[in-house]
PDB file of C-alpha atoms in Angstrom:
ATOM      1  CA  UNK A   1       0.000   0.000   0.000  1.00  0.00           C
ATOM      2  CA  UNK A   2       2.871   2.527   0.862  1.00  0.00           C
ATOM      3  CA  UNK A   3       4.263   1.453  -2.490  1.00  0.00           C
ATOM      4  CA  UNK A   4       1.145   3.261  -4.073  1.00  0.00           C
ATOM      5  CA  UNK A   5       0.240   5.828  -2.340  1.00  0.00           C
ATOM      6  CA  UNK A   6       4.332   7.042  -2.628  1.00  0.00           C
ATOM      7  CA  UNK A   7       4.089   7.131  -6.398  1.00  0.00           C
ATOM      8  CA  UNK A   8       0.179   8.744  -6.181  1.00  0.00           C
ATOM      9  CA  UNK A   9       1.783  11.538  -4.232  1.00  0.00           C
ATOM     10  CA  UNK A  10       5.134  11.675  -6.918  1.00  0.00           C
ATOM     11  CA  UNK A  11       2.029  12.036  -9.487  1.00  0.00           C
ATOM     12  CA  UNK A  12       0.288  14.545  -8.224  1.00  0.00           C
ATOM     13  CA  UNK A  13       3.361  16.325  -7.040  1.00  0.00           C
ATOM     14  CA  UNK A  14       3.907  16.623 -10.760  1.00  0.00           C
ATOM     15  CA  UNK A  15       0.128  17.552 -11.411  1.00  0.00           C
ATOM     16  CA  UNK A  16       1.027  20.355  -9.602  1.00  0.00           C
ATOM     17  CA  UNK A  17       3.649  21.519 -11.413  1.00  0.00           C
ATOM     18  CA  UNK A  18       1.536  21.716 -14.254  1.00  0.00           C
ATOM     19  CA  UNK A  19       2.504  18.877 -15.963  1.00  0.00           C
ATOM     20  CA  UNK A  20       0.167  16.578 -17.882  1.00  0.00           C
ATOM     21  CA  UNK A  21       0.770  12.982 -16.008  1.00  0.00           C
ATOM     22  CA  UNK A  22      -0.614   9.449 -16.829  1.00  0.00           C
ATOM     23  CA  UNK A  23      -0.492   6.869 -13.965  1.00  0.00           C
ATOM     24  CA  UNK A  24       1.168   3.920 -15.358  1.00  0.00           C
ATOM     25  CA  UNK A  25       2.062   2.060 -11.745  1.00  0.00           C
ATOM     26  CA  UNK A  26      -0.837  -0.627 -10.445  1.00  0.00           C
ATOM     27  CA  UNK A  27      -3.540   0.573  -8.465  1.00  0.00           C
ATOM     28  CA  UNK A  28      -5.710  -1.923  -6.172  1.00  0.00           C
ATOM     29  CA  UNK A  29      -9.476  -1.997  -6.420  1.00  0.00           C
ATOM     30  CA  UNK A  30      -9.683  -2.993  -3.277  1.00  0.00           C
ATOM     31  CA  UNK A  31      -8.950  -1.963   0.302  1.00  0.00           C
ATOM     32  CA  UNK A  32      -6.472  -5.240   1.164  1.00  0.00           C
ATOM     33  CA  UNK A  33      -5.137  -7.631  -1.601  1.00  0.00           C
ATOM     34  CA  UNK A  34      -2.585 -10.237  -1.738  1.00  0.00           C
ATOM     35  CA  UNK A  35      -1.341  -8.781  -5.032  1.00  0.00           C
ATOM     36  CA  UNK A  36       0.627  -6.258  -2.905  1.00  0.00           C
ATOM     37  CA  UNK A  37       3.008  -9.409  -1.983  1.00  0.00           C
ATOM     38  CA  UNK A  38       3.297  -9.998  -5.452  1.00  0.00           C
ATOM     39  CA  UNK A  39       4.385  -6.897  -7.212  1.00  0.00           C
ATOM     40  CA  UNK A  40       7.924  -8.447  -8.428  1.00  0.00           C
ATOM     41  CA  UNK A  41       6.082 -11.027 -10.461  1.00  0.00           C
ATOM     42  CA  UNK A  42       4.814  -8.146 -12.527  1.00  0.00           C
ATOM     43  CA  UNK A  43       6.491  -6.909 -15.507  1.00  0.00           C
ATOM     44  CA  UNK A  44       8.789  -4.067 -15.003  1.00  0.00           C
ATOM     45  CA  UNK A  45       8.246  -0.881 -17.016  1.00  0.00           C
ATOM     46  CA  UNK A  46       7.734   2.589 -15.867  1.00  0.00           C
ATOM     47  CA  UNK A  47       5.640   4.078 -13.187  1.00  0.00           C
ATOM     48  CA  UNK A  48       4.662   7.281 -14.869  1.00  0.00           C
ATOM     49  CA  UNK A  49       4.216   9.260 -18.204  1.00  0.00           C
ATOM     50  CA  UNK A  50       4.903  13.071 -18.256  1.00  0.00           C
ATOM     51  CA  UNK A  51       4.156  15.561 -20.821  1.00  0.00           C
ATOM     52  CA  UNK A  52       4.922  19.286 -20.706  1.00  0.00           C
ATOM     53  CA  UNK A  53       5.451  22.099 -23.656  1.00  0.00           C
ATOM     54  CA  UNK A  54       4.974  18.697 -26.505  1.00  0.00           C
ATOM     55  CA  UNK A  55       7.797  16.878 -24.360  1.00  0.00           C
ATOM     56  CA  UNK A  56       7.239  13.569 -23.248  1.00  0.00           C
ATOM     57  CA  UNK A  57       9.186  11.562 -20.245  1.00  0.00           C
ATOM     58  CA  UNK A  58       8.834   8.142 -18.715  1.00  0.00           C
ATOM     59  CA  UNK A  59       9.473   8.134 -15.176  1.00  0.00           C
ATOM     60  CA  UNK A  60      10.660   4.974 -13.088  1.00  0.00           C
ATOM     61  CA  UNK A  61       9.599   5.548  -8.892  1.00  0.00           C
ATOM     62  CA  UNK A  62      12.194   3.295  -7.309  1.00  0.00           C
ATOM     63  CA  UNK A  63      12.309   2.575  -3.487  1.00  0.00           C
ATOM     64  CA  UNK A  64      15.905   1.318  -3.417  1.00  0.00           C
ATOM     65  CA  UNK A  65      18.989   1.752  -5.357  1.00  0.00           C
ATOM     66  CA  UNK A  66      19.152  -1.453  -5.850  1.00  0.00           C
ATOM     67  CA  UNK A  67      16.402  -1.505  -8.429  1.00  0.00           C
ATOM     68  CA  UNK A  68      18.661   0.946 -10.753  1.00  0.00           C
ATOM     69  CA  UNK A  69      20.130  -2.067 -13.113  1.00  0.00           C
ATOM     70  CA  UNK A  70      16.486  -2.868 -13.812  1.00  0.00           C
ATOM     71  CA  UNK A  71      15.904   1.173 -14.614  1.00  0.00           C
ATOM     72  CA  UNK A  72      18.865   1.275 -17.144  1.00  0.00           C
ATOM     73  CA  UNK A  73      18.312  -2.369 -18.744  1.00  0.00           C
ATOM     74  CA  UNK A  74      15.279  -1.417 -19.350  1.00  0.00           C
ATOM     75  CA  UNK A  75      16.387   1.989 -20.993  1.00  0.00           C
ATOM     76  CA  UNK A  76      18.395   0.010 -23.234  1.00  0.00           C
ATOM     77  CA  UNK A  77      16.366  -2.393 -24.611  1.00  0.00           C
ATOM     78  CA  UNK A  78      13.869   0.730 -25.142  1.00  0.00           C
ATOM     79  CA  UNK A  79      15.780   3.617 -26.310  1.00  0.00           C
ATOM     80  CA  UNK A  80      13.667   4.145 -29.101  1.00  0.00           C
ATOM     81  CA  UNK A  81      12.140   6.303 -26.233  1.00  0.00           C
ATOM     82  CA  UNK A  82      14.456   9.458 -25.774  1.00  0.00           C
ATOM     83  CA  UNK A  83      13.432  10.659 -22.393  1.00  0.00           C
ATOM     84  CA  UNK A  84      13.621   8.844 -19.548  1.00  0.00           C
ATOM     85  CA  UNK A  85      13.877  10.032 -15.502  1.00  0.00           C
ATOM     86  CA  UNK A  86      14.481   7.743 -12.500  1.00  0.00           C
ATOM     87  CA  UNK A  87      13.040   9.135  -8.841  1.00  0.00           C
ATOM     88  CA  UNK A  88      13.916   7.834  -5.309  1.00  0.00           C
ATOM     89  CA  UNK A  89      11.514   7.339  -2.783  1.00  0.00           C
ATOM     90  CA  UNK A  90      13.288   7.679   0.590  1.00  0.00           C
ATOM     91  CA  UNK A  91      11.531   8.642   4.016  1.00  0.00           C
ATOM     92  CA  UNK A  92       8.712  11.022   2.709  1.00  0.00           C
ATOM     93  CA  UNK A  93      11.232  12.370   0.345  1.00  0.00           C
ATOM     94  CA  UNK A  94      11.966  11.816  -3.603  1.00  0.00           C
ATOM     95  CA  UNK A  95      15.148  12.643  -5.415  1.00  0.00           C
ATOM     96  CA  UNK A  96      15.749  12.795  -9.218  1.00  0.00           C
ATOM     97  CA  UNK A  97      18.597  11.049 -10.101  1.00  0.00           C
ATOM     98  CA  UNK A  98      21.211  13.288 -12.320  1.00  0.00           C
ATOM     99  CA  UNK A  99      24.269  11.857 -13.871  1.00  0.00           C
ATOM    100  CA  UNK A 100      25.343   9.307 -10.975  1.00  0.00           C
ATOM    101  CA  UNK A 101      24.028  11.278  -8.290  1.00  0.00           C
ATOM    102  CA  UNK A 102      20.235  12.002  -6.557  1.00  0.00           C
ATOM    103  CA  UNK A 103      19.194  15.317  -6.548  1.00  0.00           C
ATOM    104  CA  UNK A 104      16.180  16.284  -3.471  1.00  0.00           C
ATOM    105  CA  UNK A 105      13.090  17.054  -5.634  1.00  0.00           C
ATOM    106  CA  UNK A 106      10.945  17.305  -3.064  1.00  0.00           C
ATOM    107  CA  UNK A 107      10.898  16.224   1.217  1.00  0.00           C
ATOM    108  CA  UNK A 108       7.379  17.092   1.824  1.00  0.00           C
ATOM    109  CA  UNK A 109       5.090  13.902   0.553  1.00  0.00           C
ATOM    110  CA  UNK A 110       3.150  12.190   2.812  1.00  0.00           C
ATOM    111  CA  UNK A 111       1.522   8.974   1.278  1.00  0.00           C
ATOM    112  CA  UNK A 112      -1.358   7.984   2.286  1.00  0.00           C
ATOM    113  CA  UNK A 113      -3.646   4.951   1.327  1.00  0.00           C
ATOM    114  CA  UNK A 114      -7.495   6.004   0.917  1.00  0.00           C
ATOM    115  CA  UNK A 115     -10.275   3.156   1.715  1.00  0.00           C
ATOM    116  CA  UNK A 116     -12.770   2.360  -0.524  1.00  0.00           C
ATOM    117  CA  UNK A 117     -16.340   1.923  -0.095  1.00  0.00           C
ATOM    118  CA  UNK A 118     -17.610  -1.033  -0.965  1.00  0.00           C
ATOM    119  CA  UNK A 119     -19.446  -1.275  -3.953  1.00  0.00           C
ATOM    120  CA  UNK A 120     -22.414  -3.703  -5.171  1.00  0.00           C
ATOM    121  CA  UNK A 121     -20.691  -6.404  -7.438  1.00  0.00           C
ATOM    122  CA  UNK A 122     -22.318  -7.034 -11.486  1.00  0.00           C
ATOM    123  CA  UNK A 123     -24.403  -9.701 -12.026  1.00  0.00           C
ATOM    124  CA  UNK A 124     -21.231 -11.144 -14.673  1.00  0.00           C
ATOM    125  CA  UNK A 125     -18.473 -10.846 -11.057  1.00  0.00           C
ATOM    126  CA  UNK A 126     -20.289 -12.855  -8.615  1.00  0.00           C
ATOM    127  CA  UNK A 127     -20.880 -15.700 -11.496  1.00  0.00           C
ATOM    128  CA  UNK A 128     -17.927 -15.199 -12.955  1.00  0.00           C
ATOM    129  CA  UNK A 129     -19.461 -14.375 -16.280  1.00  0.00           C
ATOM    130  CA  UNK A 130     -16.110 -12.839 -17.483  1.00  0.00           C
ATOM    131  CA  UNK A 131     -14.046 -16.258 -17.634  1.00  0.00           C
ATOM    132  CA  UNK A 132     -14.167 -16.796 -21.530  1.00  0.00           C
ATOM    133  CA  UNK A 133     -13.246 -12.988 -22.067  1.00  0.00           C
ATOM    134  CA  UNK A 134     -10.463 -13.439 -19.718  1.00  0.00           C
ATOM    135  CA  UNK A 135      -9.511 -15.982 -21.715  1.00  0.00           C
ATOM    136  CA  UNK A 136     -10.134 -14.706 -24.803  1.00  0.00           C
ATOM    137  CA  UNK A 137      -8.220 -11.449 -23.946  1.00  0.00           C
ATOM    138  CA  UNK A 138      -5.068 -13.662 -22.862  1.00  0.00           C
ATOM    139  CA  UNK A 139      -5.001 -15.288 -26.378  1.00  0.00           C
ATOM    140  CA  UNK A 140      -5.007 -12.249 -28.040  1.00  0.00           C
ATOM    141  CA  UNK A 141      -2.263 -10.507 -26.282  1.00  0.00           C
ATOM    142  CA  UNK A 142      -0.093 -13.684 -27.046  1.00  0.00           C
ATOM    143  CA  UNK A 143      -1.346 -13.745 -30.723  1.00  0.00           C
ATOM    144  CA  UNK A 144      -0.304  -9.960 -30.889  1.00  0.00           C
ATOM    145  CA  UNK A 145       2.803 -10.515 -29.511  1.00  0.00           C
ATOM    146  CA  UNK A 146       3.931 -12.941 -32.071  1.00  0.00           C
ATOM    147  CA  UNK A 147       2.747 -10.897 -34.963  1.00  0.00           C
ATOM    148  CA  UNK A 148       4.805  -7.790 -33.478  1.00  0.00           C
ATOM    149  CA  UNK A 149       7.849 -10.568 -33.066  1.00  0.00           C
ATOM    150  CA  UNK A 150       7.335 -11.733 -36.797  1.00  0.00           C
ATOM    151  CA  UNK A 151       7.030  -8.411 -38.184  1.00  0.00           C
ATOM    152  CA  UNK A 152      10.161  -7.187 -36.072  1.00  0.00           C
ATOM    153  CA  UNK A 153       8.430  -4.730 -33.901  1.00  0.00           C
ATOM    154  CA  UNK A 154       9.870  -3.677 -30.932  1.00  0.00           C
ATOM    155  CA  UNK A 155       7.271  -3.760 -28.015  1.00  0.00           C
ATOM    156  CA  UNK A 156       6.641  -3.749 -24.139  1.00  0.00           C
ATOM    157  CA  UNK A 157       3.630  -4.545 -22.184  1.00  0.00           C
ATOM    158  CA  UNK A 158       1.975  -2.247 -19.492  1.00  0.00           C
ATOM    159  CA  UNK A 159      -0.421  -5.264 -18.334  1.00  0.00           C
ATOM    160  CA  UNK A 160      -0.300  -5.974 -15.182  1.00  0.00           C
ATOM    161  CA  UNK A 161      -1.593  -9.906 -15.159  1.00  0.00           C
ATOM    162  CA  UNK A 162      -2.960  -9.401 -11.544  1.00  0.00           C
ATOM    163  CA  UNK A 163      -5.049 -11.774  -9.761  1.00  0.00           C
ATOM    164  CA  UNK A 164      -7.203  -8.669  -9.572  1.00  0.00           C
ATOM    165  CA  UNK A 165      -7.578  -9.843 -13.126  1.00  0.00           C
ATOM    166  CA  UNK A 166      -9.583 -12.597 -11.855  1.00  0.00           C
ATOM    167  CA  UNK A 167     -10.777 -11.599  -9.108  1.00  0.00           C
ATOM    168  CA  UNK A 168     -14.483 -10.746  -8.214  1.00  0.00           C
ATOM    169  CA  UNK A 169     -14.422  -9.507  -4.929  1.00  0.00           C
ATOM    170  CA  UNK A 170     -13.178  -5.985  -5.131  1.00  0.00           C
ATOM    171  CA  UNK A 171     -14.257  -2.821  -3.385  1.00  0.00           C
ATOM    172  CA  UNK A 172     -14.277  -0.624  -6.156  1.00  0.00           C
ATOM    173  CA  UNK A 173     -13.545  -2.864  -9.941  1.00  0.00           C
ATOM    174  CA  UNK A 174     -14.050   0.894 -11.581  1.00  0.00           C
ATOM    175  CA  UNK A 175     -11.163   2.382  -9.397  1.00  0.00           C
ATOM    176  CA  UNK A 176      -8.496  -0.369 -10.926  1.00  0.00           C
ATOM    177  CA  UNK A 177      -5.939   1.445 -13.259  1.00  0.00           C
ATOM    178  CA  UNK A 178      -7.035   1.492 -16.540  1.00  0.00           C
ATOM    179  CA  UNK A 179      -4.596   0.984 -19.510  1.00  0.00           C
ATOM    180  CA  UNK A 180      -3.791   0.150 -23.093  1.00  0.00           C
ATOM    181  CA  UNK A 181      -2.564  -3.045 -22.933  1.00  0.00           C
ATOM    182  CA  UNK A 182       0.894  -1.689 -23.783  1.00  0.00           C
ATOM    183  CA  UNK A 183       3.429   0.541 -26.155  1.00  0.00           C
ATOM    184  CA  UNK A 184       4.932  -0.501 -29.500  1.00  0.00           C
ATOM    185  CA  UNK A 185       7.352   1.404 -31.851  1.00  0.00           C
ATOM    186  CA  UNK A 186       6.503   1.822 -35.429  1.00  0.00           C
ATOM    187  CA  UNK A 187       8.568   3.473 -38.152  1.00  0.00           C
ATOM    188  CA  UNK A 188       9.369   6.477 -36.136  1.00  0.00           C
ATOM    189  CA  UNK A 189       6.308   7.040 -33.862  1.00  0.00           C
ATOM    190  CA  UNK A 190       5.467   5.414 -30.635  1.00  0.00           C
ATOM    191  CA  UNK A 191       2.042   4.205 -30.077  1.00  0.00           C
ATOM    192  CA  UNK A 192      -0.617   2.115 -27.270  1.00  0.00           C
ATOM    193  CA  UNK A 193      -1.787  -0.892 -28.497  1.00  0.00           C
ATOM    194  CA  UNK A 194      -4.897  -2.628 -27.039  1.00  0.00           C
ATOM    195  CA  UNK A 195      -5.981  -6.168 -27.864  1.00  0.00           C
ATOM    196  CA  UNK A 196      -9.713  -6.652 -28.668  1.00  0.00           C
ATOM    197  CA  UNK A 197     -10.282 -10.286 -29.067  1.00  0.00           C
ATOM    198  CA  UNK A 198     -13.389 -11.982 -30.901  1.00  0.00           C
ATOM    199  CA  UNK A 199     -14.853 -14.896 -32.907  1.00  0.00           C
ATOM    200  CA  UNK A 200     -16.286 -13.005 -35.788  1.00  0.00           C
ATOM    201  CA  UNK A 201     -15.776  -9.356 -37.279  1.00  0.00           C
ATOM    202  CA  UNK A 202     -17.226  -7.511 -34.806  1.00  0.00           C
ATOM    203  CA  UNK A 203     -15.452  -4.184 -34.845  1.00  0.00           C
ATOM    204  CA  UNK A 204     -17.369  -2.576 -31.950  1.00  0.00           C
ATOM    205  CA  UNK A 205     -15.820  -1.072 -28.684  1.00  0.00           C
ATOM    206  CA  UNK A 206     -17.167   0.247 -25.727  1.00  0.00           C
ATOM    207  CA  UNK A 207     -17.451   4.121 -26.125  1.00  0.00           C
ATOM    208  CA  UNK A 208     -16.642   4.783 -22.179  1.00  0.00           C
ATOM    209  CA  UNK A 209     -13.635   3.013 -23.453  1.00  0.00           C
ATOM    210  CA  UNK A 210     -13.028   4.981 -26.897  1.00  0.00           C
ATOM    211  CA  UNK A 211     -13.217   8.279 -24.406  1.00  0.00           C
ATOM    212  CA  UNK A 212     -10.723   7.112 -22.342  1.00  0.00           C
ATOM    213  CA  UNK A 213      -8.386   6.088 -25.537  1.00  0.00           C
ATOM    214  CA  UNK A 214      -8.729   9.652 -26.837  1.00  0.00           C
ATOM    215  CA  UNK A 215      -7.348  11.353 -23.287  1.00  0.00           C
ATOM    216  CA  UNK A 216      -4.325   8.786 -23.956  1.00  0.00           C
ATOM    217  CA  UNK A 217      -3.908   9.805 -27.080  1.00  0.00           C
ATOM    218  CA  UNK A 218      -3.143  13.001 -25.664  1.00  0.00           C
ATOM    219  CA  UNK A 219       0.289  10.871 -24.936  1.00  0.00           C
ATOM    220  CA  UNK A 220       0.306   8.716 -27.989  1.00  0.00           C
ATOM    221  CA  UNK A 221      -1.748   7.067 -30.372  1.00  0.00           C
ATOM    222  CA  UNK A 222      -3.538   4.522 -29.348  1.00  0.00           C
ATOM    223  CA  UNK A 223      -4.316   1.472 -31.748  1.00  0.00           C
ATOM    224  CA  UNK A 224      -6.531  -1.213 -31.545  1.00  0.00           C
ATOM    225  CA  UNK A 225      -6.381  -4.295 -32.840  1.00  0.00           C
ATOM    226  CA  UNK A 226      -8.949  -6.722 -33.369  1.00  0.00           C
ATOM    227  CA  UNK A 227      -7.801 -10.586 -33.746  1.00  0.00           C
ATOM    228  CA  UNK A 228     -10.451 -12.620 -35.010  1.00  0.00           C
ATOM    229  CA  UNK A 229     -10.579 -16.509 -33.921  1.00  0.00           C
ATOM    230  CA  UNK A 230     -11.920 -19.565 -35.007  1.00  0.00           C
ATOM    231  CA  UNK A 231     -15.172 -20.414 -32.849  1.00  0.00           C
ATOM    232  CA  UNK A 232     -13.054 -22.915 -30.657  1.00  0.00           C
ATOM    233  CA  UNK A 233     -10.193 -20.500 -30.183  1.00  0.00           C
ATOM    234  CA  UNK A 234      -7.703 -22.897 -31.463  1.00  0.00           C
ATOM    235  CA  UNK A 235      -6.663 -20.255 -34.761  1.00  0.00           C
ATOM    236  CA  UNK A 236      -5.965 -16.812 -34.927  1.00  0.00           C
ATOM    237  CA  UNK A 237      -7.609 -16.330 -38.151  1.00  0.00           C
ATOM    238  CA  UNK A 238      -7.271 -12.288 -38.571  1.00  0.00           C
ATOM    239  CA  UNK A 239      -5.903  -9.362 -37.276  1.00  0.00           C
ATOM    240  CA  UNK A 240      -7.597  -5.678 -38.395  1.00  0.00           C
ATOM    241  CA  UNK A 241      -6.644  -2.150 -36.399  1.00  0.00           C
ATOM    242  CA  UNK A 242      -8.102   0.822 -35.861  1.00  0.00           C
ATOM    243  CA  UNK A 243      -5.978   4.026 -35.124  1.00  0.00           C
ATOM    244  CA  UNK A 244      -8.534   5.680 -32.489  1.00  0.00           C
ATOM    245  CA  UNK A 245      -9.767   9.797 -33.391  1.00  0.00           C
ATOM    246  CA  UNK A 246     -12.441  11.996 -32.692  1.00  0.00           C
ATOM    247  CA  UNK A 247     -14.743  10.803 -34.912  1.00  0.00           C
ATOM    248  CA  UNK A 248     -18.798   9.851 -34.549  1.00  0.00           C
ATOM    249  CA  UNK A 249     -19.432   6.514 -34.931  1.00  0.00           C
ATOM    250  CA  UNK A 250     -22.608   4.704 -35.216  1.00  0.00           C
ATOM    251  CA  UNK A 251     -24.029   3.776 -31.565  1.00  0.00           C
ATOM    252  CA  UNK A 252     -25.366   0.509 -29.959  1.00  0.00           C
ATOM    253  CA  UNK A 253     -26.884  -0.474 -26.815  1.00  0.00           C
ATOM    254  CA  UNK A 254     -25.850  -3.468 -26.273  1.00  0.00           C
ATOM    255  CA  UNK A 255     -27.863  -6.122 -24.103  1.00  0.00           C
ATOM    256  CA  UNK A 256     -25.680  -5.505 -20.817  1.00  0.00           C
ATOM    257  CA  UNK A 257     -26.786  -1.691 -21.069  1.00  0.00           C
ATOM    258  CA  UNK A 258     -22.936  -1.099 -22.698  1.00  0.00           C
ATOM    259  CA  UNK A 259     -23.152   1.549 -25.202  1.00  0.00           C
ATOM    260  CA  UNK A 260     -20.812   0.394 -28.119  1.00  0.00           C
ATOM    261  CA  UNK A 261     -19.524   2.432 -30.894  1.00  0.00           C
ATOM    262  CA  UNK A 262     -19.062   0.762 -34.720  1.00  0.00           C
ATOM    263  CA  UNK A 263     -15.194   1.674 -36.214  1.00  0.00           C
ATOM    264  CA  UNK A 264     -15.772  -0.932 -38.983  1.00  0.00           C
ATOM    265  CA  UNK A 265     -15.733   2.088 -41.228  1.00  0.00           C
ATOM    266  CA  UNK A 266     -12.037   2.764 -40.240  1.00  0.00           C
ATOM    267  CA  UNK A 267     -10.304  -0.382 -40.114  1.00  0.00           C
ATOM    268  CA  UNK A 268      -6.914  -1.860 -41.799  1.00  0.00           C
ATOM    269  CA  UNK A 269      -6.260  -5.961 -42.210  1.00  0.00           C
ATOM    270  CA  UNK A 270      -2.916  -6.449 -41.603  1.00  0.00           C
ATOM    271  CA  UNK A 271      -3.206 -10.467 -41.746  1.00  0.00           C
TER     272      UNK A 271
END
């Protein structure tokens, strides 16, 4: 929990200074959760995006300086990315880390973990409703990743894989951190990619998702891409994207009260 609410406060230290900032770091739903004593299965990649005056920087919020070889492999094996910070945590204090030394940024955070209230679970959490999609979603990112591996795309993931993922007793499932399912590099641009996975050519996505793609496109572009499967799941069949704008798009309401936006109008096959 300190882990958390130490980078919340780095965030909105940052908010402050009139940056733009995207959380990138896990957030739980949920007042307790065993996840917390599983952070360093997660993958590593940074803890916050920055963008001021058209400049962007990814920020890693370490808690020891023993976590710096992660920091810099990781700068490595992504340095299509040009701007990159590291911050200490250190008793309610956070240093910026120049050349070989830490400089004091700031000594006046004091983190603090707010409790949720509990709220009523969906119909699809309490029987578990969302165990094919789960599935379904898994496949896809895997699928993805190969094509990005064939094609010789350099990516990284910003999924978490958290038993939050599968879990359907939290406080708050609308409070969990909300992101693309990670950042690829194409040409010369950077880019989100989320993974939509189906069994027919359905290009349809939720449109209090498509909102929340547009503020991250604020960052960068966020694609989607739809991978189309065989009805047992066995064959990736298809893959299609969508580049997401500011565009109207025909509306649905779909049976679970979801209002879903068609993109089938702006949609490339790529295999």
């Amino acid at each position: 929990m300190l882990i958390q609410a130490a980078k919340q406060e780095i965030s909105d230290y940052f908010r402050k200074q009139n940056f733009e900032v995207l959380d990138l770091f896990y957030k739980m739903p949920c007042n307790s959760c065993m996840t917390v004593e599983k952070w360093d299965h997660f993958e590593f990649f940074p803890d916050i995006l920055l963008k001021k005056n058209e400049k962007l920087i990814l920020c890693f919020v370490i808690f020891s300086k023993d976590t710096l070889s992660k920091c810099e492999e990781f700068i490595k094996k992504n340095s299509k990315i040009d701007n990159y910070k590291i911050f200490l945590y250190e008793d309610h204090s956070f240093y910026e880390q120049i050349g070989d030394e830490f400089s004091l940024v700031s000594k006046e955070l004091n983190p603090s973990f707010k409790q949720f209230n509990s709220s009523l679970k969906t119909y699809k959490s309490i029987n578990d409703k969302f165990a094919e999609t789960r599935l379904m979603g898994k496949l896809g990112e895997e699928k993805l990743e190969d094509y990005f591996k064939k094609t010789n795309k350099e990516y990284f993931n910003l999924n978490f894989n958290a038993p939050c993922d599968t879990c359907s007793e939290p406080e708050n499932w609308r409070k969990f951190n909300k992101l693309p399912d990670g950042i690829f590099f194409e040409d010369k641009r950077t880019l989100f990619f989320e993974v939509k996975s189906k069994k027919k050519r359905l290009f349809i996505i939720n449109e209090r998702d498509y909102k929340e793609y547009l503020d991250k496109n604020n960052f960068f572009q966020v694609r989607v891409f739809f991978l189309i499967f065989d009805f047992k799941l066995t064959k990736c069949k298809e893959i299609f994207y969508h580049d997401v704008i500011k565009k109207d798009y025909p509306k649905t309401k779909q049976r679970d009260g979801n209002i879903t936006l068609d993109v089938s109008n702006n949609i490339v096959q790529i295999q």
